[in-house]
Amino acid sequence: MNSERTRLAALYGGLLVMAGVLLLAIVYLLVSEGVYAGIVTAVAPAVPASRLDAATAAPALPTTDWARTAVLEPGQVAIAQKVGTAAGDAALSQLLTVSGVSLAVYSALSVALAWWMAGRVLRPVGVITARARRLSGSNLHERLALKAPPGELKELADTFDGMLDRIQELVAARQRFAANAAHELRTPLAVQRAAAEIGLADDPPPEKVAWIRDKLIDSAASSERLIEGLLLLAVSDEGLRRRERVALDETTTAVADALAAEARERSITVEVMARPVTVEGDAVLLDHLVHNLVANALRHNHPGGAVRVRVGPEGLEVANTGPVVDPATVPLLFEPFRRARARRHAPGEGAGLGLSIVASVARAHGGVAGASANPGGGLTARVTFPTGPLTRPPGPPVSGGRRSGPGTPS
C-alpha cells in the first residue's frame, strides 16, 4: 500500500465488506430464530391425525396465536416437528450457501467501487501535483481553476492558486529589484569611469584633477549609500533576531534632533508631538524607520515648508508639505528605487530605498506602512501595528507643541 488510492480503496472496501457480513449475520440469526416454529405451525394442520404410543410423551403444542385457536392432535404436532426440523435445517443450509456466494460477489463489487471512488476523490490532488511539478519561472501565470463543488479539495485548489499569485508577485518584485539595483549601481560606476578616462587624459591641470577627485568621491559616497541601503533592506527582510522594549517616542525625538541641522539648511519647520509609547522590536531597525520617514519628509519638501511628526499608541505619522504627488503613484513609492520625481543625480540624493526600508522594517515588527497624498502637496506616511504599540506608564511628556523656528524639532 504505497499510494493513497490503495489505502482509501482498502479502507472503503473493508468497511463495505464488514457491513455486508454484519447484515448477513443479522438476517441469519433472525431467520434461524423463527424458521422452525413457522414450519411446524404451517405443516401441522396438513398432517393426518394419529394416536401416539403410550410410551411416547405428548409433545408441547406450539404457542403461536394461530395454534391457540386451532385444534391439533398430539400426533400431528410430533410429525410436524420432525418435518419442521428437517426443513429448517435444509433452509438454513441453503441460506448460508446463497449468503456466502452473495457476500463474495458483494465484496468484489465493493472493492471495485471503492477503487473507483478513491480515484475520483483523489483526482484533484493528482491535478495539483502535476501542476506543481511543471511550475517554473516561465509559467507562474498558470492556475488550477478547479471546477468542483465546494469542499476541502476545492478549498485546497483555491489556496494553491492564491499561493501562486503571491509567488508570482514576489518573483516579479525580485526581478524588478535586481534590474533596478543593477541600473543604480551601474550609474556611479559609469560616472567614475568617465571621470577617470576623460577627465584625467592628456595631463590635466591641478584644478581639474581636484574637480575629478571630488567627483569620484561623490560617486563613491553615492555607491556606499546605495550598498548600505541594500544591506539594511536585506537585514529587515530577514525578520527580527532579537526583541526589546523600545521607546518609540524617545527614538523619534532623537532622530528629529539629529536632523535639525539639515532642516535649518532647508528652512523647514519640524513639529514633533510624541506621547509615551513602547514597541517590542529591534531598536536599530526602528531608528532607521523613523530616520527614513523624517529625512524623506525633509528632502522632498520646499523651502519654508513644514514637517509634522506624531507618535502615539496608534503608531507613527509623518506629514510634510512639498510638490503635489499623484495619488495613483503613492503605493509604488514603497517599492525599491521608486521615486515621486525623476532622478536628477544631484549630490546627496537618496538611492530610492527610503520608503521600501520603512515598509520592510514595519513588516518585520508585524506592522503596516502606508501613505496618502496631501491635497496641497506632499505626503502623509503612517506606520501602524496590528495590536498597537505597548504604552508606557504615564510620565512627563517627551516632547510637544510647535516651535516656530525653521528646522527646530520640538
XYZ file of C-alpha atoms in Angstrom, residues 43-375:
333
model
C -47.283 -28.058 8.400
C -49.173 -29.372 11.467
C -52.757 -28.910 10.130
C -51.909 -30.884 6.995
C -50.598 -33.922 8.925
C -53.218 -36.780 9.347
C -54.282 -37.355 12.945
C -52.787 -40.472 14.584
C -52.615 -41.888 18.053
C -49.311 -41.876 19.921
C -47.973 -44.853 21.746
C -48.452 -44.825 25.451
C -44.709 -44.664 25.960
C -44.430 -41.648 23.752
C -44.689 -38.384 25.585
C -47.027 -35.840 24.102
C -45.019 -33.012 22.603
C -45.690 -29.457 23.646
C -48.084 -27.667 21.416
C -46.935 -24.531 19.581
C -47.603 -21.313 21.457
C -48.362 -19.122 18.473
C -51.633 -17.194 18.219
C -52.746 -19.473 15.396
C -52.033 -22.605 17.489
C -54.156 -21.348 20.356
C -57.189 -21.181 18.054
C -56.526 -24.398 16.089
C -57.498 -27.881 17.281
C -54.469 -30.193 16.903
C -53.829 -33.721 17.970
C -50.578 -34.574 19.754
C -49.638 -36.893 16.890
C -49.993 -34.139 14.343
C -47.634 -31.896 16.325
C -44.980 -34.582 16.701
C -44.862 -35.328 12.988
C -44.899 -31.595 12.164
C -41.936 -31.023 14.459
C -39.889 -33.720 12.727
C -40.735 -32.325 9.333
C -40.057 -28.766 10.550
C -36.619 -29.702 11.902
C -35.552 -31.303 8.630
C -36.990 -28.490 6.511
C -35.482 -25.783 8.767
C -32.015 -27.341 8.617
C -32.235 -27.527 4.836
C -33.484 -23.932 4.576
C -30.729 -22.597 6.818
C -28.102 -24.548 4.887
C -29.384 -23.119 1.624
C -29.447 -19.654 3.194
C -25.800 -19.985 4.228
C -24.788 -21.097 0.732
C -26.653 -18.293 -1.005
C -25.392 -15.747 1.559
C -21.786 -16.880 1.070
C -21.985 -16.535 -2.715
C -23.748 -13.189 -2.404
C -21.114 -11.946 0.085
C -18.299 -12.933 -2.281
C -19.887 -11.089 -5.215
C -20.723 -8.125 -2.982
C -17.132 -7.981 -1.676
C -15.680 -7.954 -5.192
C -18.065 -5.201 -6.277
C -17.347 -3.244 -3.100
C -13.581 -3.317 -3.662
C -14.011 -2.270 -7.318
C -16.382 0.526 -6.338
C -14.026 1.670 -3.562
C -11.084 1.767 -6.021
C -13.105 3.833 -8.494
C -14.399 6.182 -5.806
C -10.912 6.723 -4.355
C -9.679 7.643 -7.825
C -12.497 10.143 -8.252
C -11.844 11.701 -4.854
C -8.063 11.974 -5.381
C -8.211 13.215 -8.985
C -7.934 16.912 -7.986
C -4.913 16.061 -5.847
C -3.299 14.487 -8.898
C -4.024 17.613 -10.935
C -2.425 19.792 -8.239
C 0.619 17.519 -8.040
C 1.126 17.508 -11.814
C 0.797 21.288 -11.995
C 3.242 21.770 -9.121
C 5.820 19.580 -10.894
C 5.533 21.645 -14.082
C 5.836 25.005 -12.360
C 8.810 27.175 -13.262
C 9.627 30.831 -13.607
C 8.170 30.891 -17.122
C 4.672 29.576 -16.345
C 3.851 31.050 -12.937
C 0.834 32.684 -14.585
C -0.960 29.331 -14.945
C -3.658 28.451 -12.405
C -5.619 25.335 -11.494
C -9.054 26.993 -11.604
C -10.519 23.697 -10.355
C -14.189 23.271 -11.266
C -15.655 21.282 -8.405
C -18.361 21.609 -5.764
C -17.409 23.468 -2.587
C -15.385 21.276 -0.274
C -11.952 20.575 1.143
C -10.346 19.753 -2.224
C -11.854 22.849 -3.874
C -10.521 24.915 -0.992
C -7.103 23.280 -1.392
C -7.022 24.119 -5.109
C -8.085 27.730 -4.473
C -5.428 28.037 -1.769
C -2.836 26.708 -4.226
C -3.908 29.316 -6.790
C -3.651 32.034 -4.158
C -0.158 30.849 -3.261
C 0.828 31.047 -6.951
C -0.475 34.632 -7.059
C 1.751 35.574 -4.135
C 4.755 33.758 -5.574
C 4.291 35.435 -8.950
C 4.112 38.864 -7.324
C 7.198 38.098 -5.227
C 9.202 36.840 -8.217
C 8.186 39.865 -10.291
C 9.176 42.200 -7.452
C 12.551 40.463 -7.090
C 13.166 40.698 -10.809
C 12.363 44.408 -10.805
C 14.556 44.839 -7.750
C 17.521 43.097 -9.400
C 17.130 45.124 -12.610
C 16.790 48.418 -10.722
C 19.714 47.610 -8.418
C 21.905 46.805 -11.412
C 20.894 50.083 -13.042
C 21.515 52.094 -9.871
C 24.933 50.507 -9.336
C 25.932 50.932 -12.965
C 25.327 54.686 -12.929
C 28.041 55.640 -10.383
C 30.452 53.177 -11.959
C 29.892 54.814 -15.338
C 30.499 58.259 -13.810
C 33.726 57.082 -12.193
C 34.982 55.510 -15.390
C 34.151 58.562 -17.490
C 35.851 60.876 -14.985
C 38.960 58.725 -14.960
C 39.193 58.160 -18.729
C 38.192 61.620 -19.949
C 38.989 63.968 -17.085
C 42.458 62.596 -16.414
C 43.541 62.316 -20.050
C 46.329 64.485 -21.542
C 47.964 65.501 -18.262
C 45.145 67.747 -16.864
C 45.927 70.801 -14.695
C 45.785 70.529 -10.878
C 42.427 72.287 -10.578
C 40.859 69.778 -12.980
C 42.414 66.910 -11.065
C 40.904 68.297 -7.868
C 37.482 68.534 -9.539
C 37.769 64.956 -10.796
C 38.778 63.823 -7.322
C 35.694 65.452 -5.775
C 33.522 63.886 -8.469
C 34.943 60.433 -7.783
C 34.489 60.880 -4.038
C 30.835 61.910 -4.505
C 30.239 58.939 -6.789
C 31.862 56.550 -4.295
C 29.762 58.013 -1.465
C 26.620 57.509 -3.548
C 27.593 53.876 -4.146
C 28.251 53.399 -0.430
C 24.830 54.788 0.476
C 23.203 52.507 -2.057
C 25.023 49.427 -0.769
C 24.236 50.321 2.850
C 20.576 50.717 1.907
C 20.542 47.352 0.162
C 22.161 45.664 3.161
C 19.680 47.279 5.548
C 16.785 46.203 3.327
C 18.101 42.621 3.288
C 18.510 42.586 7.085
C 14.989 43.880 7.696
C 13.529 41.379 5.209
C 15.047 38.535 7.248
C 12.905 39.491 10.245
C 13.839 40.224 13.836
C 16.595 38.248 15.501
C 16.100 39.937 18.849
C 13.351 41.878 20.568
C 13.451 44.500 23.277
C 11.235 47.260 24.573
C 11.962 50.386 22.541
C 10.620 53.822 23.486
C 9.359 54.948 20.100
C 8.712 58.495 21.311
C 12.290 58.894 22.545
C 13.655 57.433 19.304
C 11.582 59.892 17.266
C 12.760 62.859 19.308
C 16.398 61.779 18.972
C 16.035 61.426 15.185
C 14.424 64.862 14.916
C 17.295 66.374 16.918
C 19.841 64.652 14.667
C 18.189 66.082 11.533
C 17.713 69.579 12.964
C 20.755 70.973 11.135
C 19.530 69.691 7.775
C 16.071 71.130 8.481
C 17.595 74.546 9.197
C 19.608 74.429 5.973
C 16.420 73.747 4.033
C 14.404 76.346 6.022
C 11.850 73.746 7.020
C 9.909 73.805 10.281
C 9.677 70.481 12.112
C 6.900 69.853 14.627
C 7.063 66.791 16.869
C 4.216 65.615 19.106
C 5.268 62.452 20.917
C 3.287 60.641 23.596
C 4.985 57.933 25.666
C 4.755 54.647 23.790
C 6.822 51.456 23.743
C 7.239 48.977 20.908
C 8.594 45.430 21.119
C 11.265 45.163 18.447
C 14.773 45.992 17.291
C 15.993 49.436 18.358
C 18.390 49.851 15.408
C 15.777 48.980 12.792
C 13.158 51.212 14.406
C 15.674 54.060 14.417
C 16.224 53.574 10.685
C 12.452 53.501 10.132
C 11.913 56.851 11.874
C 15.034 58.392 10.298
C 13.980 57.420 6.773
C 10.486 58.841 7.223
C 11.656 62.177 8.652
C 14.573 62.509 6.207
C 12.266 61.714 3.302
C 9.827 64.399 4.518
C 12.674 66.944 4.661
C 14.273 66.164 1.306
C 11.007 66.012 -0.649
C 9.880 69.420 0.536
C 10.326 73.080 -0.426
C 11.998 75.994 1.386
C 9.702 77.362 4.055
C 7.797 74.096 4.237
C 6.864 72.077 7.302
C 7.114 68.542 8.635
C 4.671 67.277 11.273
C 5.579 64.151 13.270
C 3.045 62.400 15.524
C 3.793 59.445 17.815
C 1.265 57.667 19.994
C -0.404 54.331 20.769
C -1.877 54.316 17.252
C 1.617 54.383 15.724
C 3.821 56.884 13.888
C 2.680 59.534 11.408
C 4.914 61.888 9.402
C 3.321 64.539 7.166
C 5.131 67.090 5.039
C 4.483 69.841 2.556
C 6.042 69.735 -0.879
C 5.235 69.055 -4.518
C 1.858 67.601 -5.440
C 2.046 63.799 -5.700
C -0.234 61.730 -7.932
C -2.318 59.514 -5.578
C -2.034 56.621 -8.058
C 1.760 56.547 -7.638
C 1.788 56.606 -3.819
C 1.624 52.794 -3.291
C 4.525 52.365 -5.730
C 6.782 54.581 -3.618
C 7.190 51.730 -1.120
C 8.922 49.601 -3.782
C 12.722 49.806 -4.052
C 14.156 52.514 -6.327
C 10.786 54.182 -6.845
C 10.734 57.980 -6.677
C 7.959 60.552 -6.933
C 10.103 62.529 -9.384
C 12.730 61.518 -11.907
C 16.238 61.115 -10.598
C 18.429 64.183 -11.025
C 21.752 62.667 -9.825
C 22.202 65.625 -7.517
C 24.719 65.447 -4.643
C 23.192 63.890 -1.546
C 20.217 62.497 -3.441
C 18.915 59.263 -1.940
C 19.066 55.858 -3.597
C 15.281 55.440 -3.674
C 15.247 52.864 -0.875
C 13.921 55.007 1.994
C 10.245 54.064 1.969
C 10.920 50.464 0.912
C 13.119 50.084 4.017
C 10.309 51.627 6.107
C 7.843 49.063 4.753
C 10.272 46.186 5.344
C 11.028 47.220 8.943
C 7.306 47.668 9.618
C 6.589 44.147 8.321
C 9.380 42.746 10.487
C 7.624 44.238 13.528
C 4.199 42.960 12.431
C 3.092 46.422 11.360
C 1.878 48.049 8.174
C 3.314 51.078 6.399
C 1.195 53.259 4.147
C 0.912 56.763 2.799
C -1.540 59.158 1.232
C -1.083 62.250 -0.924
C -1.924 65.578 0.711
C -4.310 67.791 -1.299
